[in-house]
PDB file of C-alpha atoms in Angstrom:
ATOM      1  CA  UNK N  19       0.000   0.000   0.000  1.00 43.00           C
ATOM      2  CA  UNK N  20       1.571   3.368  -0.958  1.00 42.00           C
ATOM      3  CA  UNK N  21       2.052   5.616   2.015  1.00 47.00           C
ATOM      4  CA  UNK N  22       0.633   9.107   2.257  1.00 48.00           C
ATOM      5  CA  UNK N  23       2.731  12.074   1.216  1.00 50.00           C
ATOM      6  CA  UNK N  24       4.071  13.046   4.641  1.00 59.00           C
ATOM      7  CA  UNK N  25       7.286  13.861   6.427  1.00 67.00           C
ATOM      8  CA  UNK N  26       8.642  12.512   9.694  1.00 80.00           C
ATOM      9  CA  UNK N  27       8.138  15.149  12.401  1.00 87.00           C
ATOM     10  CA  UNK N  28       8.990  13.693  15.853  1.00 87.00           C
ATOM     11  CA  UNK N  29       6.507  14.826  18.489  1.00 90.00           C
ATOM     12  CA  UNK N  30       3.934  15.928  15.923  1.00 95.00           C
ATOM     13  CA  UNK N  31       0.320  14.726  16.262  1.00 97.00           C
ATOM     14  CA  UNK N  32      -1.229  13.334  13.082  1.00 97.00           C
ATOM     15  CA  UNK N  33      -4.912  12.816  12.327  1.00 97.00           C
ATOM     16  CA  UNK N  34      -5.049   9.952   9.840  1.00 97.00           C
ATOM     17  CA  UNK N  35      -8.045   8.979   7.750  1.00 97.00           C
ATOM     18  CA  UNK N  36      -8.275   5.967   5.448  1.00 97.00           C
ATOM     19  CA  UNK N  37     -11.348   5.107   3.396  1.00 97.00           C
ATOM     20  CA  UNK N  38     -12.570   1.852   1.933  1.00 98.00           C
ATOM     21  CA  UNK N  39     -12.297   1.533  -1.845  1.00 96.00           C
ATOM     22  CA  UNK N  40     -15.020   3.547  -3.618  1.00 94.00           C
ATOM     23  CA  UNK N  41     -16.382   4.378  -0.156  1.00 92.00           C
ATOM     24  CA  UNK N  42     -17.942   0.922   0.019  1.00 96.00           C
ATOM     25  CA  UNK N  43     -19.307  -0.236   3.389  1.00 97.00           C
ATOM     26  CA  UNK N  44     -16.688  -2.957   3.758  1.00 97.00           C
ATOM     27  CA  UNK N  45     -16.474  -2.385   7.521  1.00 98.00           C
ATOM     28  CA  UNK N  46     -20.217  -2.565   8.134  1.00 97.00           C
ATOM     29  CA  UNK N  47     -19.881  -5.721  10.231  1.00 96.00           C
ATOM     30  CA  UNK N  48     -18.597  -5.360  13.790  1.00 97.00           C
ATOM     31  CA  UNK N  49     -16.320  -8.372  13.393  1.00 96.00           C
ATOM     32  CA  UNK N  50     -14.319  -6.590  10.684  1.00 97.00           C
ATOM     33  CA  UNK N  51     -14.126  -3.338  12.627  1.00 98.00           C
ATOM     34  CA  UNK N  52     -12.887  -5.258  15.643  1.00 97.00           C
ATOM     35  CA  UNK N  53     -10.242  -7.008  13.541  1.00 97.00           C
ATOM     36  CA  UNK N  54      -8.881  -3.637  12.434  1.00 98.00           C
ATOM     37  CA  UNK N  55      -8.706  -2.609  16.106  1.00 98.00           C
ATOM     38  CA  UNK N  56      -7.000  -5.887  16.992  1.00 97.00           C
ATOM     39  CA  UNK N  57      -4.333  -5.282  14.350  1.00 98.00           C
ATOM     40  CA  UNK N  58      -3.947  -1.673  15.516  1.00 98.00           C
ATOM     41  CA  UNK N  59      -3.185  -3.039  18.981  1.00 97.00           C
ATOM     42  CA  UNK N  60      -0.601  -5.409  17.530  1.00 97.00           C
ATOM     43  CA  UNK N  61       0.988  -2.619  15.474  1.00 96.00           C
ATOM     44  CA  UNK N  62       1.117  -0.309  18.502  1.00 95.00           C
ATOM     45  CA  UNK N  63       3.072  -2.957  20.398  1.00 94.00           C
ATOM     46  CA  UNK N  64       5.442  -3.727  17.548  1.00 95.00           C
ATOM     47  CA  UNK N  65       6.271  -0.143  16.702  1.00 94.00           C
ATOM     48  CA  UNK N  66       5.874   1.548  20.104  1.00 93.00           C
ATOM     49  CA  UNK N  67       3.311   3.923  18.642  1.00 95.00           C
ATOM     50  CA  UNK N  68       1.449   6.450  20.799  1.00 97.00           C
ATOM     51  CA  UNK N  69      -2.275   6.412  19.997  1.00 98.00           C
ATOM     52  CA  UNK N  70      -4.475   9.238  21.301  1.00 98.00           C
ATOM     53  CA  UNK N  71      -7.830   8.288  19.779  1.00 98.00           C
ATOM     54  CA  UNK N  72      -9.427   6.225  17.015  1.00 98.00           C
ATOM     55  CA  UNK N  73     -12.738   5.533  15.321  1.00 98.00           C
ATOM     56  CA  UNK N  74     -13.734   2.713  12.971  1.00 98.00           C
ATOM     57  CA  UNK N  75     -16.854   3.445  10.930  1.00 98.00           C
ATOM     58  CA  UNK N  76     -18.564   1.355   8.274  1.00 97.00           C
ATOM     59  CA  UNK N  77     -16.410   2.676   5.432  1.00 97.00           C
ATOM     60  CA  UNK N  78     -13.394   4.501   6.878  1.00 97.00           C
ATOM     61  CA  UNK N  79     -11.206   4.891   9.930  1.00 98.00           C
ATOM     62  CA  UNK N  80      -9.838   7.789  11.961  1.00 98.00           C
ATOM     63  CA  UNK N  81      -6.577   7.445  13.888  1.00 98.00           C
ATOM     64  CA  UNK N  82      -4.891  10.081  16.043  1.00 98.00           C
ATOM     65  CA  UNK N  83      -1.217   9.321  16.731  1.00 98.00           C
ATOM     66  CA  UNK N  84       2.039  10.956  17.808  1.00 97.00           C
ATOM     67  CA  UNK N  85       5.094  10.748  15.581  1.00 94.00           C
ATOM     68  CA  UNK N  86       7.951   9.084  17.466  1.00 91.00           C
ATOM     69  CA  UNK N  87      11.627   8.590  16.698  1.00 89.00           C
ATOM     70  CA  UNK N  88      10.961   5.733  14.272  1.00 91.00           C
ATOM     71  CA  UNK N  89      10.000   7.318  10.970  1.00 91.00           C
ATOM     72  CA  UNK N  90       8.492   4.018   9.779  1.00 93.00           C
ATOM     73  CA  UNK N  91       6.196   3.453  12.783  1.00 95.00           C
ATOM     74  CA  UNK N  92       3.113   5.172  11.356  1.00 95.00           C
ATOM     75  CA  UNK N  93       3.289   3.804   7.776  1.00 94.00           C
ATOM     76  CA  UNK N  94       4.036   0.300   9.065  1.00 95.00           C
ATOM     77  CA  UNK N  95       1.122   0.526  11.493  1.00 96.00           C
ATOM     78  CA  UNK N  96      -1.215   1.510   8.688  1.00 96.00           C
ATOM     79  CA  UNK N  97       0.168  -1.200   6.436  1.00 95.00           C
ATOM     80  CA  UNK N  98      -0.321  -3.909   9.070  1.00 97.00           C
ATOM     81  CA  UNK N  99      -3.818  -2.900  10.251  1.00 97.00           C
ATOM     82  CA  UNK N 100      -5.171  -2.192   6.780  1.00 97.00           C
ATOM     83  CA  UNK N 101      -3.453  -5.100   5.067  1.00 97.00           C
ATOM     84  CA  UNK N 102      -4.459  -7.780   7.544  1.00 97.00           C
ATOM     85  CA  UNK N 103      -8.039  -6.525   7.818  1.00 98.00           C
ATOM     86  CA  UNK N 104      -8.417  -6.597   4.036  1.00 97.00           C
ATOM     87  CA  UNK N 105      -6.764 -10.003   3.759  1.00 97.00           C
ATOM     88  CA  UNK N 106      -9.041 -11.580   6.350  1.00 97.00           C
ATOM     89  CA  UNK N 107     -12.174  -9.991   4.857  1.00 97.00           C
ATOM     90  CA  UNK N 108     -11.376 -11.069   1.300  1.00 96.00           C
ATOM     91  CA  UNK N 109     -10.557 -14.583   2.416  1.00 96.00           C
ATOM     92  CA  UNK N 110     -13.791 -14.941   4.375  1.00 95.00           C
ATOM     93  CA  UNK N 111     -15.901 -13.469   1.582  1.00 95.00           C
ATOM     94  CA  UNK N 112     -13.934 -15.211  -1.196  1.00 94.00           C
ATOM     95  CA  UNK N 113     -13.491 -11.746  -2.625  1.00 94.00           C
ATOM     96  CA  UNK N 114     -10.835 -10.171  -4.819  1.00 92.00           C
ATOM     97  CA  UNK N 115      -9.988  -6.566  -5.447  1.00 92.00           C
ATOM     98  CA  UNK N 116      -9.018  -3.479  -3.509  1.00 96.00           C
ATOM     99  CA  UNK N 117     -10.356  -3.058   0.008  1.00 97.00           C
ATOM    100  CA  UNK N 118      -8.876   0.396   0.761  1.00 97.00           C
ATOM    101  CA  UNK N 119      -8.176   3.556  -1.147  1.00 93.00           C
ATOM    102  CA  UNK N 120      -4.543   3.605  -2.280  1.00 83.00           C
ATOM    103  CA  UNK N 121      -3.444   6.255   0.167  1.00 89.00           C
ATOM    104  CA  UNK N 122      -4.369   7.314   3.644  1.00 94.00           C
ATOM    105  CA  UNK N 123      -4.366  11.020   4.467  1.00 94.00           C
ATOM    106  CA  UNK N 124      -2.434  12.528   7.378  1.00 95.00           C
ATOM    107  CA  UNK N 125      -3.119  16.006   8.788  1.00 95.00           C
ATOM    108  CA  UNK N 126      -0.768  17.518  11.375  1.00 96.00           C
ATOM    109  CA  UNK N 127      -2.650  18.912  14.398  1.00 97.00           C
ATOM    110  CA  UNK N 128      -1.298  21.425  16.889  1.00 96.00           C
ATOM    111  CA  UNK N 129      -1.595  20.517  20.574  1.00 94.00           C
ATOM    112  CA  UNK N 130      -4.070  22.290  22.834  1.00 93.00           C
ATOM    113  CA  UNK N 131      -7.357  23.691  21.568  1.00 94.00           C
ATOM    114  CA  UNK N 132      -6.934  22.448  18.001  1.00 95.00           C
ATOM    115  CA  UNK N 133      -6.224  18.952  19.265  1.00 96.00           C
ATOM    116  CA  UNK N 134      -9.312  19.061  21.495  1.00 95.00           C
ATOM    117  CA  UNK N 135     -11.421  19.988  18.474  1.00 95.00           C
ATOM    118  CA  UNK N 136      -9.926  17.100  16.530  1.00 96.00           C
ATOM    119  CA  UNK N 137     -10.628  14.671  19.370  1.00 97.00           C
ATOM    120  CA  UNK N 138     -14.241  15.821  19.463  1.00 95.00           C
ATOM    121  CA  UNK N 139     -14.554  15.530  15.697  1.00 96.00           C
ATOM    122  CA  UNK N 140     -13.364  11.909  15.859  1.00 97.00           C
ATOM    123  CA  UNK N 141     -15.598  11.064  18.830  1.00 97.00           C
ATOM    124  CA  UNK N 142     -18.731  12.364  17.106  1.00 96.00           C
ATOM    125  CA  UNK N 143     -18.265  10.755  13.700  1.00 95.00           C
ATOM    126  CA  UNK N 144     -21.062   8.199  13.997  1.00 96.00           C
ATOM    127  CA  UNK N 145     -23.350  10.791  15.576  1.00 96.00           C
ATOM    128  CA  UNK N 146     -22.917  12.974  12.486  1.00 94.00           C
ATOM    129  CA  UNK N 147     -23.815   9.951  10.378  1.00 93.00           C
ATOM    130  CA  UNK N 148     -27.036   9.553  12.361  1.00 94.00           C
ATOM    131  CA  UNK N 149     -26.178   6.006  13.419  1.00 96.00           C
ATOM    132  CA  UNK N 150     -25.994   6.720  17.162  1.00 97.00           C
ATOM    133  CA  UNK N 151     -26.938   9.624  19.394  1.00 96.00           C
ATOM    134  CA  UNK N 152     -23.825   9.410  21.607  1.00 97.00           C
ATOM    135  CA  UNK N 153     -20.324   7.881  21.150  1.00 97.00           C
ATOM    136  CA  UNK N 154     -20.959   5.495  24.035  1.00 97.00           C
ATOM    137  CA  UNK N 155     -23.370   3.637  21.730  1.00 98.00           C
ATOM    138  CA  UNK N 156     -20.635   2.883  19.163  1.00 98.00           C
ATOM    139  CA  UNK N 157     -18.300   0.154  20.354  1.00 96.00           C
ATOM    140  CA  UNK N 158     -15.411   0.560  17.911  1.00 98.00           C
ATOM    141  CA  UNK N 159     -13.841   3.823  19.033  1.00 98.00           C
ATOM    142  CA  UNK N 160     -11.355   5.247  21.516  1.00 98.00           C
ATOM    143  CA  UNK N 161     -14.044   6.982  23.574  1.00 98.00           C
ATOM    144  CA  UNK N 162     -14.525   3.905  25.749  1.00 97.00           C
ATOM    145  CA  UNK N 163     -10.822   3.608  26.585  1.00 97.00           C
ATOM    146  CA  UNK N 164     -10.608   7.252  27.587  1.00 97.00           C
ATOM    147  CA  UNK N 165     -13.654   6.955  29.815  1.00 97.00           C
ATOM    148  CA  UNK N 166     -12.910   3.486  31.235  1.00 94.00           C
ATOM    149  CA  UNK N 167      -9.324   2.322  30.578  1.00 88.00           C
ATOM    150  CA  UNK N 168      -8.864  -1.331  29.744  1.00 85.00           C
ATOM    151  CA  UNK N 169      -6.745  -3.579  31.911  1.00 82.00           C
ATOM    152  CA  UNK N 170      -5.688  -5.581  28.853  1.00 88.00           C
ATOM    153  CA  UNK N 171      -5.274  -4.852  25.136  1.00 91.00           C
ATOM    154  CA  UNK N 172      -5.063  -1.143  25.810  1.00 94.00           C
ATOM    155  CA  UNK N 173      -4.528   1.063  22.762  1.00 97.00           C
ATOM    156  CA  UNK N 174      -5.081   4.688  23.811  1.00 98.00           C
ATOM    157  CA  UNK N 175      -2.338   6.396  25.843  1.00 97.00           C
ATOM    158  CA  UNK N 176      -4.541   8.377  28.231  1.00 97.00           C
ATOM    159  CA  UNK N 177      -1.595   9.953  30.041  1.00 97.00           C
ATOM    160  CA  UNK N 178      -0.024  11.319  26.875  1.00 96.00           C
ATOM    161  CA  UNK N 179      -3.399  12.466  25.557  1.00 97.00           C
ATOM    162  CA  UNK N 180      -4.090  14.359  28.785  1.00 97.00           C
ATOM    163  CA  UNK N 181      -0.676  16.048  28.661  1.00 96.00           C
ATOM    164  CA  UNK N 182      -0.969  17.153  25.033  1.00 96.00           C
ATOM    165  CA  UNK N 183      -4.508  18.417  25.626  1.00 95.00           C
ATOM    166  CA  UNK N 184      -3.479  20.386  28.703  1.00 94.00           C
ATOM    167  CA  UNK N 185      -5.241  18.379  31.418  1.00 96.00           C
ATOM    168  CA  UNK N 186      -3.645  17.488  34.719  1.00 96.00           C
ATOM    169  CA  UNK N 187      -4.706  13.843  34.646  1.00 97.00           C
ATOM    170  CA  UNK N 188      -6.411  11.180  32.495  1.00 97.00           C
ATOM    171  CA  UNK N 189      -9.491  11.478  34.704  1.00 97.00           C
ATOM    172  CA  UNK N 190      -9.634  15.213  34.002  1.00 98.00           C
ATOM    173  CA  UNK N 191      -9.398  14.390  30.291  1.00 97.00           C
ATOM    174  CA  UNK N 192     -12.316  11.947  30.596  1.00 98.00           C
ATOM    175  CA  UNK N 193     -14.434  14.620  32.294  1.00 98.00           C
ATOM    176  CA  UNK N 194     -13.546  17.172  29.615  1.00 97.00           C
ATOM    177  CA  UNK N 195     -14.342  14.681  26.870  1.00 97.00           C
ATOM    178  CA  UNK N 196     -17.878  14.250  28.170  1.00 97.00           C
ATOM    179  CA  UNK N 197     -18.265  18.032  28.282  1.00 96.00           C
ATOM    180  CA  UNK N 198     -17.087  18.673  24.727  1.00 94.00           C
ATOM    181  CA  UNK N 199     -19.333  15.898  23.429  1.00 96.00           C
ATOM    182  CA  UNK N 200     -22.334  17.310  25.285  1.00 95.00           C
ATOM    183  CA  UNK N 201     -21.601  20.829  24.038  1.00 94.00           C
ATOM    184  CA  UNK N 202     -21.172  19.875  20.399  1.00 93.00           C
ATOM    185  CA  UNK N 203     -24.241  17.671  20.359  1.00 94.00           C
ATOM    186  CA  UNK N 204     -26.255  20.609  21.678  1.00 92.00           C
ATOM    187  CA  UNK N 205     -24.796  23.322  19.435  1.00 88.00           C
ATOM    188  CA  UNK N 206     -24.172  21.535  16.136  1.00 77.00           C
ATOM    189  CA  UNK N 207     -22.111  18.645  14.835  1.00 75.00           C
ATOM    190  CA  UNK N 208     -21.428  19.233  11.148  1.00 78.00           C
ATOM    191  CA  UNK N 209     -18.834  17.511   9.007  1.00 79.00           C
ATOM    192  CA  UNK N 210     -15.656  19.581   8.667  1.00 82.00           C
ATOM    193  CA  UNK N 211     -13.558  18.564   5.686  1.00 83.00           C
ATOM    194  CA  UNK N 212     -10.385  20.300   6.882  1.00 86.00           C
ATOM    195  CA  UNK N 213      -9.721  17.486   9.359  1.00 85.00           C
ATOM    196  CA  UNK N 214      -9.289  14.984   6.536  1.00 86.00           C
ATOM    197  CA  UNK N 215      -8.022  17.191   3.703  1.00 88.00           C
ATOM    198  CA  UNK N 216      -5.626  19.787   5.148  1.00 91.00           C
ATOM    199  CA  UNK N 217      -1.871  19.487   5.458  1.00 91.00           C
ATOM    200  CA  UNK N 218      -1.977  20.933   8.978  1.00 95.00           C
ATOM    201  CA  UNK N 219      -4.424  22.557  11.414  1.00 95.00           C
ATOM    202  CA  UNK N 220      -3.331  24.977  14.104  1.00 95.00           C
ATOM    203  CA  UNK N 221      -1.911  28.465  14.519  1.00 94.00           C
ATOM    204  CA  UNK N 222      -0.501  30.265  11.506  1.00 94.00           C
ATOM    205  CA  UNK N 223       3.057  29.634  12.667  1.00 94.00           C
ATOM    206  CA  UNK N 224       2.374  25.923  13.229  1.00 94.00           C
ATOM    207  CA  UNK N 225       0.821  25.432   9.798  1.00 93.00           C
ATOM    208  CA  UNK N 226       3.673  27.331   8.167  1.00 92.00           C
ATOM    209  CA  UNK N 227       6.293  25.215   9.943  1.00 90.00           C
ATOM    210  CA  UNK N 228       4.618  21.966   8.824  1.00 90.00           C
ATOM    211  CA  UNK N 229       4.303  23.198   5.251  1.00 86.00           C
ATOM    212  CA  UNK N 230       7.976  24.106   5.193  1.00 83.00           C
TER     213      UNK N 230
END
């Protein structure tokens, strides 16, 4: 799978989106969404990747990660999770052909307020689609790990997420997450294409530095 056009920027947060081929609903079954999450967990272990949030919908995924020292960690994570999910699906369905779009898209996100907005945008994806009324009703997302951390098979780094978002603890992050979800559900929850199309989102100086 060709990787996205992106540079290695240690410490940078990336919002990654990857769509199924022709926007087909190839992830409409929970078993396939859960397999992608299982391979994300395996990739996180192999490549020591910091994951801040994720969402698996019926035809695309969102992944929020931090660039580390290994410049191959993110592309290898995407290759493993996407490749194995597609392989297992095609084998089960006796199907041939592309499962994913050729490239995933990566948008750099500045820490702080911009990152909080990105987290909220990811959390509310299935609410915007009209499938659920609250993220708690959609199993395949990082919301549940932020609210109630797993003892095993943990993917989201709550401590790092809290630090980058400016909260004193993971519990404070969980409280804030509930507040931003409640606020956005009450005031409007429209699709915002910049999160999946822009090179970078943040202050003018941050965007300029990423572009350069």
